[in-house]
Amino acid sequence: MSETTRKKMLVRLYGASTAIIVIVVFMVFTIAAAAGGINFLKLSNLSTIVNQASFLVVLGVGQALVLLTGGIDLSVGALMAFTTVFWGEGLLEESGQPFLVACALILLTGAFIGLINGLLITRLHIPPFIATFATMYACKGLGWIYLRNRVLYPLNETFRVIATGKIFKIDKFLVKTPMLLALIFLFVAWFVLCKTNVGRKIYFTGSNPIAARFSGIHTDRVKVGVYMASGMIAAFAGLMYVARLNACEPGLGTESNFEAITVALIGGFSMAGGYGNIWGVAGGALVVYAIQAGMNSLQMPSQLQDLISGGLIIFAVFINQILANRRMQLENDLRDEKATRLQKN
C-alpha cells in the first residue's frame, strides 16, 4: 500500500469520527443498561432520542454556520426566549389572529438580533464572544422585563404541530415533525454550503479571511449574513421549543447556547473556522441526547448525571477535535503532493 493510499484511507476514517463516537456512546449505554435488564436500543426509546435530538439539530445548524466563519454565537438561547416571549401572545389559542403572523415576526426579530450581532463584530470590531455575550444578557433582561412573572399558555394547537405532529410509524419507531424539520434544515444547509458560491465564501472567510478579502470576497457581509441566519434559525428553534412546552416563558433555553456549541464541536466543526461537515451536527445532537437518555435509563442521581454528562461531552469533543485536526493535516499533505506531481508533469 502506497503512502498516498494510506493517507486517503485515514482521511475517510477520520471523516467518520462523529459516526464512530455515536456508535461508541450507544454501545456503552446499551451494555450498561443490559446489565440492569433494560433494553436501551428498543425502537420506542430510539424514537424518543432522535425526536429530542431534532430540536437541538436545528439550533446546531445555525451555530455551525457561525463557527465556519471563525465566530461564535452565545446569544441563541436568550434570543429563543426573548423572541417567543415578545410576540408570544399571537401564538395563544385565544389570540384571535393568525399564528403565522406571530411566527413571521419572531423569525424577523431573530434575524434583526443576528444583524445587531454581525454589526457589533464587523463595524465596531468587538470580538464575537463579547458581542454575543452582551446580546445574550440584553435579550434575557428584555424577556424578563416584558413578561415579568407571567407565562403565556395555552398555545394554538395547530401551531403546536411543528413539535408534536406525528407523520408515520415503523413498528414502535414514531417519526414526528421535528425529525422532518431537522432533516430539511440539514439538507438546505448542506446544499448552500456545498453547492453554492455563498457556501464557498463562508468556508473561505473562516479558513483564511485575509486571503478571502484579497480575492474579492466581502468578508464582513458574509459574517453579518451568517449571524442573521443564526438568529433566524435560533428563533425558529424557539418556536419548536415553545410548541413542545405549550407555553412561552423568559427562562426558555437557558443552556441552549452551550448545547448548540457542543453539538457543533462534536460534529467536527473547528473553533478556528473554515472546517466542518453540516451532517456532523446530527451526530453531535444524537451523542448529547443519547448520553442523557442513557443516564436516565440507569436512574442515576441528577448531580451524578451532570458530572458524567460533562465529562463524556468533553471527552467526545476532545477526541473529535484531535481527529478533525489530523484529517485537515492529511488533506493538506495530499493537496501538496498533488500540486507537486502537477508541477513535475
Coordinates of C-alpha atoms in Angstrom, one line a residue, residues 24-192:
V24 CA -19.5 4.0 20.8
V25 CA -21.8 6.0 23.0
F26 CA -24.8 3.9 22.1
M27 CA -22.8 0.7 22.7
V28 CA -21.6 1.8 26.1
F29 CA -25.1 2.6 27.3
T30 CA -26.6 -0.5 25.7
I31 CA -24.2 -2.7 27.6
A32 CA -24.7 -0.7 30.9
A33 CA -28.5 -0.8 30.6
A34 CA -28.5 -4.5 29.7
A35 CA -26.7 -5.2 33.0
G36 CA -29.8 -3.8 34.7
G37 CA -32.2 -5.7 32.5
I38 CA -33.1 -2.6 30.3
N39 CA -33.2 -2.7 26.5
F40 CA -31.7 0.7 25.6
L41 CA -32.0 0.0 21.8
K42 CA -35.7 -0.7 21.8
L43 CA -37.4 1.3 19.0
S44 CA -39.6 3.4 21.2
N45 CA -36.5 4.6 23.1
L46 CA -34.6 5.3 19.9
S47 CA -37.5 7.2 18.6
T48 CA -37.6 9.4 21.7
I49 CA -33.8 10.1 21.5
V50 CA -34.0 11.1 17.8
N51 CA -37.0 13.3 18.3
Q52 CA -35.4 15.1 21.2
A53 CA -32.1 15.5 19.3
S54 CA -34.0 17.0 16.4
F55 CA -34.7 20.2 18.3
L56 CA -31.0 20.6 19.0
V57 CA -30.1 19.8 15.4
V58 CA -32.0 22.8 14.2
L59 CA -30.2 25.1 16.7
G60 CA -26.9 23.4 16.0
V61 CA -27.1 24.2 12.2
G62 CA -27.2 27.9 13.0
Q63 CA -24.2 27.7 15.4
A64 CA -22.3 25.6 12.8
L65 CA -22.6 28.3 10.2
V66 CA -21.2 30.9 12.7
L67 CA -18.3 28.6 13.6
L68 CA -17.4 28.2 10.0
T69 CA -16.6 31.9 9.8
G70 CA -14.4 31.6 12.9
G71 CA -17.1 33.2 15.2
I72 CA -19.3 32.1 18.0
D73 CA -22.9 32.9 19.0
L74 CA -23.7 32.8 22.7
S75 CA -27.0 34.7 22.3
V76 CA -29.1 31.9 20.7
G77 CA -30.6 30.6 23.9
A78 CA -31.7 34.0 25.2
L79 CA -32.8 35.0 21.7
M80 CA -35.1 32.0 21.6
A81 CA -36.7 33.1 24.8
F82 CA -37.0 36.8 24.0
T83 CA -38.5 36.5 20.5
T84 CA -41.1 34.0 21.5
V85 CA -42.0 35.9 24.7
F86 CA -42.2 39.3 22.9
W87 CA -44.5 38.0 20.1
G88 CA -45.9 35.0 22.1
E89 CA -49.4 36.5 22.6
G90 CA -50.0 35.9 18.9
L91 CA -49.4 32.2 19.4
L92 CA -52.1 31.8 22.1
E93 CA -55.2 29.8 21.4
E94 CA -57.4 32.7 22.1
S95 CA -55.3 35.4 20.4
G96 CA -57.8 35.9 17.6
Q97 CA -55.2 36.4 14.9
P98 CA -53.4 34.0 12.5
F99 CA -50.4 32.4 14.4
L100 CA -48.4 32.6 11.2
V101 CA -48.2 36.4 11.6
A102 CA -46.6 35.9 15.1
C103 CA -44.2 33.2 13.6
A104 CA -43.1 35.6 10.9
L105 CA -42.5 38.4 13.4
I106 CA -40.5 36.0 15.6
L107 CA -38.3 35.0 12.7
L108 CA -37.7 38.6 11.6
T109 CA -36.9 39.6 15.1
G110 CA -34.4 36.8 15.3
A111 CA -32.8 37.9 12.1
F112 CA -32.6 41.5 13.4
I113 CA -30.9 40.5 16.6
G114 CA -28.4 38.5 14.4
L115 CA -27.9 41.6 12.3
I116 CA -27.0 43.5 15.5
N117 CA -24.5 40.8 16.4
G118 CA -23.0 41.0 13.0
L119 CA -22.6 44.7 13.0
L120 CA -21.1 44.8 16.5
I121 CA -18.5 42.3 15.3
T122 CA -17.8 43.8 11.8
R123 CA -18.3 47.5 12.3
L124 CA -17.3 48.0 16.0
H125 CA -14.7 45.2 15.8
I126 CA -15.9 43.7 19.1
P127 CA -14.8 40.0 19.5
P128 CA -17.7 37.6 18.7
F129 CA -17.6 36.1 22.2
I130 CA -18.0 39.5 23.9
A131 CA -20.6 40.8 21.4
T132 CA -22.9 37.8 21.5
F133 CA -22.4 37.5 25.3
A134 CA -23.7 41.1 25.7
T135 CA -26.6 40.4 23.4
M136 CA -27.4 37.3 25.4
Y137 CA -27.8 39.3 28.6
A138 CA -29.7 42.0 26.8
C139 CA -32.2 39.5 25.4
K140 CA -32.5 37.8 28.7
G141 CA -33.2 41.0 30.5
L142 CA -35.7 42.3 27.9
G143 CA -37.6 39.0 28.1
W144 CA -38.0 39.2 31.9
I145 CA -38.9 42.9 31.8
Y146 CA -41.6 42.4 29.1
L147 CA -43.2 39.3 30.6
R148 CA -42.2 39.6 34.3
N149 CA -43.7 36.7 36.2
R150 CA -46.3 35.7 33.6
V151 CA -46.3 32.6 31.4
L152 CA -48.2 32.6 28.1
Y153 CA -50.3 29.5 27.6
P154 CA -52.0 27.5 26.1
L155 CA -50.7 27.9 22.6
N156 CA -52.6 27.3 19.3
E157 CA -53.0 23.6 18.8
T158 CA -52.4 23.9 15.0
F159 CA -49.2 25.7 15.6
R160 CA -48.0 23.0 18.1
V161 CA -47.9 20.5 15.2
I162 CA -44.3 21.6 14.4
A163 CA -43.2 20.0 17.7
T164 CA -45.9 17.3 18.3
G165 CA -47.1 16.2 14.9
K166 CA -46.9 12.5 14.1
I167 CA -46.0 11.7 10.5
F168 CA -45.9 7.9 10.4
K169 CA -44.9 4.9 12.5
I170 CA -42.5 2.0 11.7
D171 CA -43.3 -0.7 14.3
K172 CA -42.7 1.2 17.5
F173 CA -40.4 3.9 16.0
L174 CA -42.6 7.0 15.7
V175 CA -41.5 9.6 13.1
K176 CA -42.5 13.1 14.3
T177 CA -42.5 16.5 12.7
P178 CA -39.2 17.7 14.5
M179 CA -37.3 14.9 12.7
L180 CA -38.6 16.0 9.3
L181 CA -37.8 19.7 10.1
A182 CA -34.3 18.8 11.3
L183 CA -33.7 16.8 8.1
I184 CA -34.9 19.8 6.0
F185 CA -32.6 22.2 7.8
L186 CA -29.6 19.9 7.4
F187 CA -30.3 19.4 3.7
V188 CA -30.8 23.1 3.0
A189 CA -27.6 24.0 4.9
W190 CA -25.7 21.2 3.1
F191 CA -26.9 22.5 -0.3
V192 CA -26.0 26.1 0.5

